[in-house]
Amino acid sequence: MLRTARTLVMSVSLIVGAALPVSAETLADALIAAYRNSNLLAQNQAVLRAADEDVAQAVATLRPVVAFVADGQYGYSEQLLGSGLTVVNEGLFSNLALSAQMMVFDFGRTQLAIEAAKEAVLATREALISVEQQVLLAAVSAFVNVRLQQEIVSLRENNVRVIGEQLRAAQDRFEVGEVTRTDVAQAEARLAQAQANLVVAQGDLAIARENYRAATGNYPGALSAPPAPPRTADTLDAARSVALRTHPAIRQAQREVKAAELTVARARANLNPTLSAQANLSVDQDGLQENGFGLSFRQTIYSGGALSSALRQSMANRDASLAGLKQRGVEVAENVGTVWSNLDVADASITATEQQIAAAQIAFDGVREEASLGARTTLDVLDAEQDLLDARAARLSALAQRYIGIYQLLSSMGLLTVDHLELGIPTFDPAAYYNAVRRAPTSIQGQKLDRIMKSVGND
C-alpha cells in the first residue's frame, strides 16, 4: 500500500498533460504488448519445453528398447582337401533380427533421475517468471520515460518561446535606449542555450521511443496518463517477508537444491547392481530361426574410482546449491531494501521540488516585476526563469522515478506478473506442454501436441 495519500495522488497525476483522445494507449496496453511480443519470453518458454522433454526421456528409460537389424554380406572362401581338391564356398549371407532389452531393477536410479528432472522443470518455470517480471518492468519504464520525455520536450519548447519573447522585448527596449546591447546579447545567448537544450530533450525522447519499441514491439502513439500504481506493502519488513516467500529466484534455488539432493541419491544408487532382461528373434537367408530370452545381472566391481568421484561431486554440487539458496535470500532482501530506499528518496525529492517550484515561481514573478521597473537586468530575469524550469523538470523526474520505483518494488517482491496485475489476457500455461509429454509419447507430435504448439506460436 502506498504510504501516504499525498504520494498516491502525485503518482496518479504523473506527467499529466493535455487531454488525450479516447484511443490513447494505456499502461496496460503497453504491458500486454510487451508480454505478447517478447522474444525473451518466447526463448525461455522454449527452454522450458526442452526441460519438459528431460522428464520424458527419463521416463523412457523404464521402457523396453526394441530394435530391428537387417544385415547382409558377400562371402568367398577356398578350402584345400587332403585329396588335393579345392572346395570353393561363395554366396550372399543375410540375417534379420528383432531384439528387445529392458531394465528390470536398478535400485531406484531411474526413478530418482525422473524426480530430479521434474525438479529441474519446476526450477525452469520459476526462471520463466523472473523473465516475465523483467519484461513487464521494462515496459513500465519505457512507458513512463516516454511520457516524461514528452513533458520535458514541452517544457523546453515553452522555454524557447518565452525566451524568444524576452529577446524581442529586450531588442525593443534597446531600440528606445532602456537597456544596453549587453542585455540583448545575454538574451540571445540564453535563447541559443534553450534551443540546444530542446534538441537534447528531443533526442532523449527519440531514445525513449526506441526503448518503448524494444520493450513492447511497437513505437508509442498517444499515451494516456498512468493509472494508480498497484498495492505493494505497508513496511519494509512486510515487503521483505513477501519477497522471501514468493520471489521466483528463491523458489528456483529451492528447486535446484531438491534436484541436487536427488542427484546425490542417484549417485549412491549407481554403486548398486542392475538387473535387465533381453529377448531376440532372428532368421537367416536359409530360414533358420534363432530365438532367445535371458536376464543380465550387472555389478561394477572396479571402475577406477569413477563412481566414488561422481558421488563426491554430486555432494559438492548439493552443498553449492544450498549456499546458493542462502545467497539468493540475501540478494533478494538487499534488493527490496534498496528499492524501498529509492522510493523514500523519490518521496523526499517530490516534496523538495514542489517547495522549490513554489519559491522559484515567486522569485521569477518578483524579478520580472522588478525588471519592468528597471531594478533588475534581463540576465536576472533569465536566471530566475531557468531556476523555475529546472525545478519543474526535477519534479517530473522525481514523479517518474517514484512511479517506476513502485513497480520495481513489486518486482523485488516477486509479484510483477500478468496474473498479479490482473491484465486479463491469456497467459502461457507451463503445465500444458509438460502434461502432454511427461509420459514420453512415442509420436513426435500428436493432435494434442499440435494444438499446444500452435497455442504458443510454434507450428
PDB file of N, CA and C in Angstrom, residues 49-139:
ATOM      1  N   ARG A  49      10.174 -25.912 -22.440  1.00  0.00           N
ATOM      2  CA  ARG A  49       9.699 -27.106 -23.155  1.00  0.00           C
ATOM      3  C   ARG A  49      10.824 -28.124 -23.305  1.00  0.00           C
ATOM      4  N   ALA A  50      12.028 -27.630 -23.523  1.00  0.00           N
ATOM      5  CA  ALA A  50      13.174 -28.548 -23.607  1.00  0.00           C
ATOM      6  C   ALA A  50      13.396 -29.253 -22.275  1.00  0.00           C
ATOM      7  N   ALA A  51      13.231 -28.529 -21.166  1.00  0.00           N
ATOM      8  CA  ALA A  51      13.366 -29.154 -19.850  1.00  0.00           C
ATOM      9  C   ALA A  51      12.260 -30.188 -19.626  1.00  0.00           C
ATOM     10  N   ASP A  52      11.056 -29.921 -20.127  1.00  0.00           N
ATOM     11  CA  ASP A  52       9.963 -30.900 -20.030  1.00  0.00           C
ATOM     12  C   ASP A  52      10.350 -32.218 -20.692  1.00  0.00           C
ATOM     13  N   GLU A  53      11.072 -32.115 -21.800  1.00  0.00           N
ATOM     14  CA  GLU A  53      11.465 -33.323 -22.528  1.00  0.00           C
ATOM     15  C   GLU A  53      12.477 -34.142 -21.737  1.00  0.00           C
ATOM     16  N   ASP A  54      13.224 -33.510 -20.831  1.00  0.00           N
ATOM     17  CA  ASP A  54      14.139 -34.284 -19.985  1.00  0.00           C
ATOM     18  C   ASP A  54      13.365 -35.284 -19.130  1.00  0.00           C
ATOM     19  N   VAL A  55      12.176 -34.889 -18.677  1.00  0.00           N
ATOM     20  CA  VAL A  55      11.335 -35.807 -17.905  1.00  0.00           C
ATOM     21  C   VAL A  55      10.890 -36.965 -18.788  1.00  0.00           C
ATOM     22  N   ALA A  56      10.462 -36.641 -20.008  1.00  0.00           N
ATOM     23  CA  ALA A  56      10.023 -37.693 -20.927  1.00  0.00           C
ATOM     24  C   ALA A  56      11.147 -38.677 -21.218  1.00  0.00           C
ATOM     25  N   GLN A  57      12.346 -38.171 -21.411  1.00  0.00           N
ATOM     26  CA  GLN A  57      13.473 -39.054 -21.699  1.00  0.00           C
ATOM     27  C   GLN A  57      13.840 -39.910 -20.494  1.00  0.00           C
ATOM     28  N   ALA A  58      13.705 -39.354 -19.287  1.00  0.00           N
ATOM     29  CA  ALA A  58      13.973 -40.154 -18.091  1.00  0.00           C
ATOM     30  C   ALA A  58      12.927 -41.252 -17.928  1.00  0.00           C
ATOM     31  N   VAL A  59      11.665 -40.922 -18.224  1.00  0.00           N
ATOM     32  CA  VAL A  59      10.594 -41.931 -18.153  1.00  0.00           C
ATOM     33  C   VAL A  59      10.842 -43.038 -19.175  1.00  0.00           C
ATOM     34  N   ALA A  60      11.336 -42.682 -20.343  1.00  0.00           N
ATOM     35  CA  ALA A  60      11.539 -43.660 -21.411  1.00  0.00           C
ATOM     36  C   ALA A  60      12.547 -44.742 -21.034  1.00  0.00           C
ATOM     37  N   THR A  61      13.446 -44.431 -20.110  1.00  0.00           N
ATOM     38  CA  THR A  61      14.440 -45.434 -19.719  1.00  0.00           C
ATOM     39  C   THR A  61      13.815 -46.588 -18.939  1.00  0.00           C
ATOM     40  N   LEU A  62      12.581 -46.426 -18.466  1.00  0.00           N
ATOM     41  CA  LEU A  62      11.890 -47.517 -17.788  1.00  0.00           C
ATOM     42  C   LEU A  62      11.234 -48.483 -18.771  1.00  0.00           C
ATOM     43  N   ARG A  63      11.222 -48.141 -20.038  1.00  0.00           N
ATOM     44  CA  ARG A  63      10.537 -48.945 -21.039  1.00  0.00           C
ATOM     45  C   ARG A  63      11.536 -49.764 -21.855  1.00  0.00           C
ATOM     46  N   PRO A  64      11.032 -50.810 -22.493  1.00  0.00           N
ATOM     47  CA  PRO A  64      11.943 -51.626 -23.301  1.00  0.00           C
ATOM     48  C   PRO A  64      12.425 -50.881 -24.540  1.00  0.00           C
ATOM     49  N   VAL A  65      13.613 -51.253 -24.984  1.00  0.00           N
ATOM     50  CA  VAL A  65      14.158 -50.726 -26.233  1.00  0.00           C
ATOM     51  C   VAL A  65      14.106 -51.852 -27.260  1.00  0.00           C
ATOM     52  N   VAL A  66      13.324 -51.649 -28.312  1.00  0.00           N
ATOM     53  CA  VAL A  66      13.136 -52.655 -29.353  1.00  0.00           C
ATOM     54  C   VAL A  66      13.881 -52.189 -30.599  1.00  0.00           C
ATOM     55  N   ALA A  67      14.688 -53.078 -31.165  1.00  0.00           N
ATOM     56  CA  ALA A  67      15.492 -52.713 -32.333  1.00  0.00           C
ATOM     57  C   ALA A  67      15.348 -53.774 -33.411  1.00  0.00           C
ATOM     58  N   PHE A  68      15.335 -53.342 -34.666  1.00  0.00           N
ATOM     59  CA  PHE A  68      15.290 -54.234 -35.818  1.00  0.00           C
ATOM     60  C   PHE A  68      16.618 -54.103 -36.558  1.00  0.00           C
ATOM     61  N   VAL A  69      17.213 -55.248 -36.872  1.00  0.00           N
ATOM     62  CA  VAL A  69      18.512 -55.248 -37.544  1.00  0.00           C
ATOM     63  C   VAL A  69      18.416 -56.151 -38.776  1.00  0.00           C
ATOM     64  N   ALA A  70      18.846 -55.624 -39.893  1.00  0.00           N
ATOM     65  CA  ALA A  70      18.943 -56.415 -41.130  1.00  0.00           C
ATOM     66  C   ALA A  70      20.343 -56.231 -41.671  1.00  0.00           C
ATOM     67  N   ASP A  71      21.057 -57.317 -41.893  1.00  0.00           N
ATOM     68  CA  ASP A  71      22.408 -57.194 -42.433  1.00  0.00           C
ATOM     69  C   ASP A  71      22.626 -58.261 -43.495  1.00  0.00           C
ATOM     70  N   GLY A  72      23.537 -57.983 -44.385  1.00  0.00           N
ATOM     71  CA  GLY A  72      23.880 -58.923 -45.454  1.00  0.00           C
ATOM     72  C   GLY A  72      25.328 -58.735 -45.856  1.00  0.00           C
ATOM     73  N   GLN A  73      25.941 -59.813 -46.311  1.00  0.00           N
ATOM     74  CA  GLN A  73      27.330 -59.726 -46.721  1.00  0.00           C
ATOM     75  C   GLN A  73      27.631 -60.802 -47.768  1.00  0.00           C
ATOM     76  N   TYR A  74      28.573 -60.485 -48.587  1.00  0.00           N
ATOM     77  CA  TYR A  74      29.021 -61.451 -49.591  1.00  0.00           C
ATOM     78  C   TYR A  74      30.238 -62.175 -49.046  1.00  0.00           C
ATOM     79  N   GLY A  75      30.256 -63.518 -49.148  1.00  0.00           N
ATOM     80  CA  GLY A  75      31.366 -64.296 -48.623  1.00  0.00           C
ATOM     81  C   GLY A  75      32.020 -65.172 -49.683  1.00  0.00           C
ATOM     82  N   TYR A  76      33.313 -65.332 -49.622  1.00  0.00           N
ATOM     83  CA  TYR A  76      34.052 -66.196 -50.554  1.00  0.00           C
ATOM     84  C   TYR A  76      35.199 -66.836 -49.783  1.00  0.00           C
ATOM     85  N   SER A  77      35.297 -68.173 -49.884  1.00  0.00           N
ATOM     86  CA  SER A  77      36.397 -68.863 -49.211  1.00  0.00           C
ATOM     87  C   SER A  77      36.798 -70.098 -50.019  1.00  0.00           C
ATOM     88  N   GLU A  78      38.048 -70.506 -49.884  1.00  0.00           N
ATOM     89  CA  GLU A  78      38.568 -71.708 -50.534  1.00  0.00           C
ATOM     90  C   GLU A  78      39.142 -72.631 -49.463  1.00  0.00           C
ATOM     91  N   GLN A  79      38.880 -73.942 -49.645  1.00  0.00           N
ATOM     92  CA  GLN A  79      39.391 -74.945 -48.698  1.00  0.00           C
ATOM     93  C   GLN A  79      40.080 -76.063 -49.467  1.00  0.00           C
ATOM     94  N   LEU A  80      41.310 -76.332 -49.125  1.00  0.00           N
ATOM     95  CA  LEU A  80      42.093 -77.372 -49.789  1.00  0.00           C
ATOM     96  C   LEU A  80      41.934 -78.679 -49.029  1.00  0.00           C
ATOM     97  N   LEU A  81      41.402 -79.702 -49.701  1.00  0.00           N
ATOM     98  CA  LEU A  81      41.195 -81.009 -49.088  1.00  0.00           C
ATOM     99  C   LEU A  81      42.456 -81.863 -49.210  1.00  0.00           C
ATOM    100  N   GLY A  82      42.470 -82.915 -48.412  1.00  0.00           N
ATOM    101  CA  GLY A  82      43.659 -83.795 -48.416  1.00  0.00           C
ATOM    102  C   GLY A  82      43.877 -84.462 -49.762  1.00  0.00           C
ATOM    103  N   SER A  83      42.820 -84.676 -50.523  1.00  0.00           N
ATOM    104  CA  SER A  83      42.940 -85.327 -51.829  1.00  0.00           C
ATOM    105  C   SER A  83      43.456 -84.389 -52.897  1.00  0.00           C
ATOM    106  N   GLY A  84      43.701 -83.158 -52.475  1.00  0.00           N
ATOM    107  CA  GLY A  84      44.199 -82.184 -53.448  1.00  0.00           C
ATOM    108  C   GLY A  84      43.118 -81.377 -54.110  1.00  0.00           C
ATOM    109  N   LEU A  85      41.862 -81.668 -53.771  1.00  0.00           N
ATOM    110  CA  LEU A  85      40.767 -80.915 -54.356  1.00  0.00           C
ATOM    111  C   LEU A  85      40.559 -79.609 -53.584  1.00  0.00           C
ATOM    112  N   THR A  86      40.097 -78.615 -54.238  1.00  0.00           N
ATOM    113  CA  THR A  86      39.810 -77.309 -53.641  1.00  0.00           C
ATOM    114  C   THR A  86      38.311 -77.089 -53.638  1.00  0.00           C
ATOM    115  N   VAL A  87      37.782 -76.794 -52.457  1.00  0.00           N
ATOM    116  CA  VAL A  87      36.347 -76.520 -52.326  1.00  0.00           C
ATOM    117  C   VAL A  87      36.159 -75.011 -52.199  1.00  0.00           C
ATOM    118  N   VAL A  88      35.321 -74.491 -53.030  1.00  0.00           N
ATOM    119  CA  VAL A  88      35.051 -73.039 -53.031  1.00  0.00           C
ATOM    120  C   VAL A  88      33.656 -72.801 -52.429  1.00  0.00           C
ATOM    121  N   ASN A  89      33.620 -71.958 -51.412  1.00  0.00           N
ATOM    122  CA  ASN A  89      32.341 -71.528 -50.812  1.00  0.00           C
ATOM    123  C   ASN A  89      32.123 -70.054 -51.144  1.00  0.00           C
ATOM    124  N   GLU A  90      31.059 -69.772 -51.820  1.00  0.00           N
ATOM    125  CA  GLU A  90      30.765 -68.400 -52.247  1.00  0.00           C
ATOM    126  C   GLU A  90      29.268 -68.179 -52.169  1.00  0.00           C
ATOM    127  N   GLY A  91      28.884 -66.986 -51.712  1.00  0.00           N
ATOM    128  CA  GLY A  91      27.474 -66.694 -51.658  1.00  0.00           C
ATOM    129  C   GLY A  91      27.162 -65.414 -50.890  1.00  0.00           C
ATOM    130  N   LEU A  92      25.873 -65.067 -50.863  1.00  0.00           N
ATOM    131  CA  LEU A  92      25.382 -63.894 -50.151  1.00  0.00           C
ATOM    132  C   LEU A  92      24.705 -64.373 -48.877  1.00  0.00           C
ATOM    133  N   PHE A  93      25.201 -63.900 -47.769  1.00  0.00           N
ATOM    134  CA  PHE A  93      24.677 -64.322 -46.478  1.00  0.00           C
ATOM    135  C   PHE A  93      23.909 -63.149 -45.856  1.00  0.00           C
ATOM    136  N   SER A  94      22.721 -63.381 -45.338  1.00  0.00           N
ATOM    137  CA  SER A  94      21.887 -62.324 -44.750  1.00  0.00           C
ATOM    138  C   SER A  94      21.255 -62.811 -43.450  1.00  0.00           C
ATOM    139  N   ASN A  95      20.827 -61.834 -42.668  1.00  0.00           N
ATOM    140  CA  ASN A  95      20.228 -62.170 -41.380  1.00  0.00           C
ATOM    141  C   ASN A  95      19.264 -61.048 -40.975  1.00  0.00           C
ATOM    142  N   LEU A  96      18.126 -61.424 -40.476  1.00  0.00           N
ATOM    143  CA  LEU A  96      17.144 -60.494 -39.948  1.00  0.00           C
ATOM    144  C   LEU A  96      16.969 -60.777 -38.467  1.00  0.00           C
ATOM    145  N   ALA A  97      16.959 -59.688 -37.652  1.00  0.00           N
ATOM    146  CA  ALA A  97      16.850 -59.906 -36.204  1.00  0.00           C
ATOM    147  C   ALA A  97      15.986 -58.823 -35.567  1.00  0.00           C
ATOM    148  N   LEU A  98      15.282 -59.239 -34.563  1.00  0.00           N
ATOM    149  CA  LEU A  98      14.469 -58.322 -33.758  1.00  0.00           C
ATOM    150  C   LEU A  98      14.868 -58.557 -32.303  1.00  0.00           C
ATOM    151  N   SER A  99      15.293 -57.462 -31.626  1.00  0.00           N
ATOM    152  CA  SER A  99      15.747 -57.619 -30.252  1.00  0.00           C
ATOM    153  C   SER A  99      15.046 -56.625 -29.345  1.00  0.00           C
ATOM    154  N   ALA A 100      14.942 -56.989 -28.103  1.00  0.00           N
ATOM    155  CA  ALA A 100      14.323 -56.122 -27.091  1.00  0.00           C
ATOM    156  C   ALA A 100      15.140 -56.222 -25.815  1.00  0.00           C
ATOM    157  N   GLN A 101      15.293 -55.052 -25.159  1.00  0.00           N
ATOM    158  CA  GLN A 101      16.039 -55.019 -23.902  1.00  0.00           C
ATOM    159  C   GLN A 101      15.330 -54.073 -22.955  1.00  0.00           C
ATOM    160  N   MET A 102      15.258 -54.479 -21.698  1.00  0.00           N
ATOM    161  CA  MET A 102      14.541 -53.661 -20.718  1.00  0.00           C
ATOM    162  C   MET A 102      15.204 -53.778 -19.352  1.00  0.00           C
ATOM    163  N   MET A 103      15.349 -52.648 -18.714  1.00  0.00           N
ATOM    164  CA  MET A 103      15.889 -52.646 -17.370  1.00  0.00           C
ATOM    165  C   MET A 103      14.784 -53.099 -16.409  1.00  0.00           C
ATOM    166  N   VAL A 104      15.092 -54.061 -15.595  1.00  0.00           N
ATOM    167  CA  VAL A 104      14.105 -54.625 -14.675  1.00  0.00           C
ATOM    168  C   VAL A 104      14.200 -53.980 -13.299  1.00  0.00           C
ATOM    169  N   PHE A 105      15.435 -53.853 -12.797  1.00  0.00           N
ATOM    170  CA  PHE A 105      15.599 -53.306 -11.447  1.00  0.00           C
ATOM    171  C   PHE A 105      16.972 -52.647 -11.338  1.00  0.00           C
ATOM    172  N   ASP A 106      16.984 -51.358 -10.876  1.00  0.00           N
ATOM    173  CA  ASP A 106      18.266 -50.652 -10.774  1.00  0.00           C
ATOM    174  C   ASP A 106      18.397 -49.909  -9.443  1.00  0.00           C
ATOM    175  N   PHE A 107      17.685 -50.397  -8.430  1.00  0.00           N
ATOM    176  CA  PHE A 107      17.747 -49.813  -7.096  1.00  0.00           C
ATOM    177  C   PHE A 107      17.325 -48.324  -7.077  1.00  0.00           C
ATOM    178  N   GLY A 108      16.373 -47.990  -7.949  1.00  0.00           N
ATOM    179  CA  GLY A 108      15.778 -46.650  -7.914  1.00  0.00           C
ATOM    180  C   GLY A 108      16.520 -45.585  -8.679  1.00  0.00           C
ATOM    181  N   ARG A 109      17.573 -45.937  -9.417  1.00  0.00           N
ATOM    182  CA  ARG A 109      18.350 -44.919 -10.143  1.00  0.00           C
ATOM    183  C   ARG A 109      17.483 -44.167 -11.149  1.00  0.00           C
ATOM    184  N   THR A 110      16.718 -44.913 -11.926  1.00  0.00           N
ATOM    185  CA  THR A 110      15.915 -44.277 -12.967  1.00  0.00           C
ATOM    186  C   THR A 110      14.820 -43.408 -12.365  1.00  0.00           C
ATOM    187  N   GLN A 111      14.169 -43.890 -11.314  1.00  0.00           N
ATOM    188  CA  GLN A 111      13.109 -43.099 -10.688  1.00  0.00           C
ATOM    189  C   GLN A 111      13.677 -41.819 -10.084  1.00  0.00           C
ATOM    190  N   LEU A 112      14.854 -41.910  -9.512  1.00  0.00           N
ATOM    191  CA  LEU A 112      15.498 -40.705  -8.971  1.00  0.00           C
ATOM    192  C   LEU A 112      15.828 -39.729 -10.088  1.00  0.00           C
ATOM    193  N   ALA A 113      16.231 -40.240 -11.244  1.00  0.00           N
ATOM    194  CA  ALA A 113      16.504 -39.364 -12.388  1.00  0.00           C
ATOM    195  C   ALA A 113      15.242 -38.656 -12.850  1.00  0.00           C
ATOM    196  N   ILE A 114      14.117 -39.381 -12.818  1.00  0.00           N
ATOM    197  CA  ILE A 114      12.837 -38.771 -13.197  1.00  0.00           C
ATOM    198  C   ILE A 114      12.469 -37.647 -12.229  1.00  0.00           C
ATOM    199  N   GLU A 115      12.602 -37.914 -10.941  1.00  0.00           N
ATOM    200  CA  GLU A 115      12.254 -36.898  -9.946  1.00  0.00           C
ATOM    201  C   GLU A 115      13.178 -35.680 -10.047  1.00  0.00           C
ATOM    202  N   ALA A 116      14.459 -35.915 -10.311  1.00  0.00           N
ATOM    203  CA  ALA A 116      15.386 -34.798 -10.476  1.00  0.00           C
ATOM    204  C   ALA A 116      15.023 -33.967 -11.700  1.00  0.00           C
ATOM    205  N   ALA A 117      14.621 -34.639 -12.778  1.00  0.00           N
ATOM    206  CA  ALA A 117      14.206 -33.913 -13.983  1.00  0.00           C
ATOM    207  C   ALA A 117      12.953 -33.089 -13.713  1.00  0.00           C
ATOM    208  N   LYS A 118      12.035 -33.617 -12.908  1.00  0.00           N
ATOM    209  CA  LYS A 118      10.827 -32.853 -12.562  1.00  0.00           C
ATOM    210  C   LYS A 118      11.193 -31.600 -11.765  1.00  0.00           C
ATOM    211  N   GLU A 119      12.116 -31.728 -10.833  1.00  0.00           N
ATOM    212  CA  GLU A 119      12.539 -30.551 -10.066  1.00  0.00           C
ATOM    213  C   GLU A 119      13.213 -29.523 -10.974  1.00  0.00           C
ATOM    214  N   ALA A 120      13.968 -30.000 -11.959  1.00  0.00           N
ATOM    215  CA  ALA A 120      14.593 -29.081 -12.909  1.00  0.00           C
ATOM    216  C   ALA A 120      13.532 -28.334 -13.720  1.00  0.00           C
ATOM    217  N   VAL A 121      12.452 -29.024 -14.059  1.00  0.00           N
ATOM    218  CA  VAL A 121      11.352 -28.369 -14.769  1.00  0.00           C
ATOM    219  C   VAL A 121      10.733 -27.276 -13.909  1.00  0.00           C
ATOM    220  N   LEU A 122      10.480 -27.583 -12.651  1.00  0.00           N
ATOM    221  CA  LEU A 122       9.879 -26.593 -11.755  1.00  0.00           C
ATOM    222  C   LEU A 122      10.819 -25.399 -11.553  1.00  0.00           C
ATOM    223  N   ALA A 123      12.117 -25.658 -11.483  1.00  0.00           N
ATOM    224  CA  ALA A 123      13.081 -24.558 -11.363  1.00  0.00           C
ATOM    225  C   ALA A 123      13.068 -23.692 -12.613  1.00  0.00           C
ATOM    226  N   THR A 124      12.948 -24.319 -13.774  1.00  0.00           N
ATOM    227  CA  THR A 124      12.915 -23.569 -15.027  1.00  0.00           C
ATOM    228  C   THR A 124      11.639 -22.740 -15.129  1.00  0.00           C
ATOM    229  N   ARG A 125      10.545 -23.244 -14.587  1.00  0.00           N
ATOM    230  CA  ARG A 125       9.308 -22.446 -14.563  1.00  0.00           C
ATOM    231  C   ARG A 125       9.504 -21.179 -13.745  1.00  0.00           C
ATOM    232  N   GLU A 126      10.186 -21.288 -12.607  1.00  0.00           N
ATOM    233  CA  GLU A 126      10.440 -20.101 -11.787  1.00  0.00           C
ATOM    234  C   GLU A 126      11.345 -19.118 -12.530  1.00  0.00           C
ATOM    235  N   ALA A 127      12.319 -19.641 -13.270  1.00  0.00           N
ATOM    236  CA  ALA A 127      13.179 -18.770 -14.069  1.00  0.00           C
ATOM    237  C   ALA A 127      12.365 -18.026 -15.121  1.00  0.00           C
ATOM    238  N   LEU A 128      11.358 -18.686 -15.666  1.00  0.00           N
ATOM    239  CA  LEU A 128      10.489 -18.045 -16.652  1.00  0.00           C
ATOM    240  C   LEU A 128       9.697 -16.900 -16.021  1.00  0.00           C
ATOM    241  N   ILE A 129       9.272 -17.068 -14.775  1.00  0.00           N
ATOM    242  CA  ILE A 129       8.569 -15.986 -14.073  1.00  0.00           C
ATOM    243  C   ILE A 129       9.502 -14.793 -13.880  1.00  0.00           C
ATOM    244  N   SER A 130      10.761 -15.061 -13.569  1.00  0.00           N
ATOM    245  CA  SER A 130      11.732 -13.972 -13.438  1.00  0.00           C
ATOM    246  C   SER A 130      11.866 -13.201 -14.743  1.00  0.00           C
ATOM    247  N   VAL A 131      11.878 -13.911 -15.855  1.00  0.00           N
ATOM    248  CA  VAL A 131      11.961 -13.254 -17.157  1.00  0.00           C
ATOM    249  C   VAL A 131      10.693 -12.442 -17.415  1.00  0.00           C
ATOM    250  N   GLU A 132       9.546 -12.978 -17.036  1.00  0.00           N
ATOM    251  CA  GLU A 132       8.293 -12.244 -17.198  1.00  0.00           C
ATOM    252  C   GLU A 132       8.334 -10.924 -16.425  1.00  0.00           C
ATOM    253  N   GLN A 133       8.853 -10.966 -15.206  1.00  0.00           N
ATOM    254  CA  GLN A 133       8.974  -9.736 -14.419  1.00  0.00           C
ATOM    255  C   GLN A 133       9.902  -8.739 -15.106  1.00  0.00           C
ATOM    256  N   GLN A 134      10.990  -9.249 -15.653  1.00  0.00           N
ATOM    257  CA  GLN A 134      11.945  -8.389 -16.351  1.00  0.00           C
ATOM    258  C   GLN A 134      11.289  -7.708 -17.544  1.00  0.00           C
ATOM    259  N   VAL A 135      10.506  -8.448 -18.298  1.00  0.00           N
ATOM    260  CA  VAL A 135       9.846  -7.913 -19.487  1.00  0.00           C
ATOM    261  C   VAL A 135       8.817  -6.848 -19.104  1.00  0.00           C
ATOM    262  N   LEU A 136       8.013  -7.122 -18.090  1.00  0.00           N
ATOM    263  CA  LEU A 136       6.977  -6.176 -17.686  1.00  0.00           C
ATOM    264  C   LEU A 136       7.573  -4.908 -17.074  1.00  0.00           C
ATOM    265  N   LEU A 137       8.638  -5.056 -16.288  1.00  0.00           N
ATOM    266  CA  LEU A 137       9.267  -3.875 -15.694  1.00  0.00           C
ATOM    267  C   LEU A 137       9.872  -2.995 -16.782  1.00  0.00           C
ATOM    268  N   ALA A 138      10.451  -3.601 -17.802  1.00  0.00           N
ATOM    269  CA  ALA A 138      10.997  -2.821 -18.913  1.00  0.00           C
ATOM    270  C   ALA A 138       9.893  -2.051 -19.621  1.00  0.00           C
ATOM    271  N   ALA A 139       8.713  -2.653 -19.735  1.00  0.00           N
ATOM    272  CA  ALA A 139       7.583  -1.967 -20.378  1.00  0.00           C
ATOM    273  C   ALA A 139       7.111  -0.780 -19.542  1.00  0.00           C
TER     274      ALA A 139
END
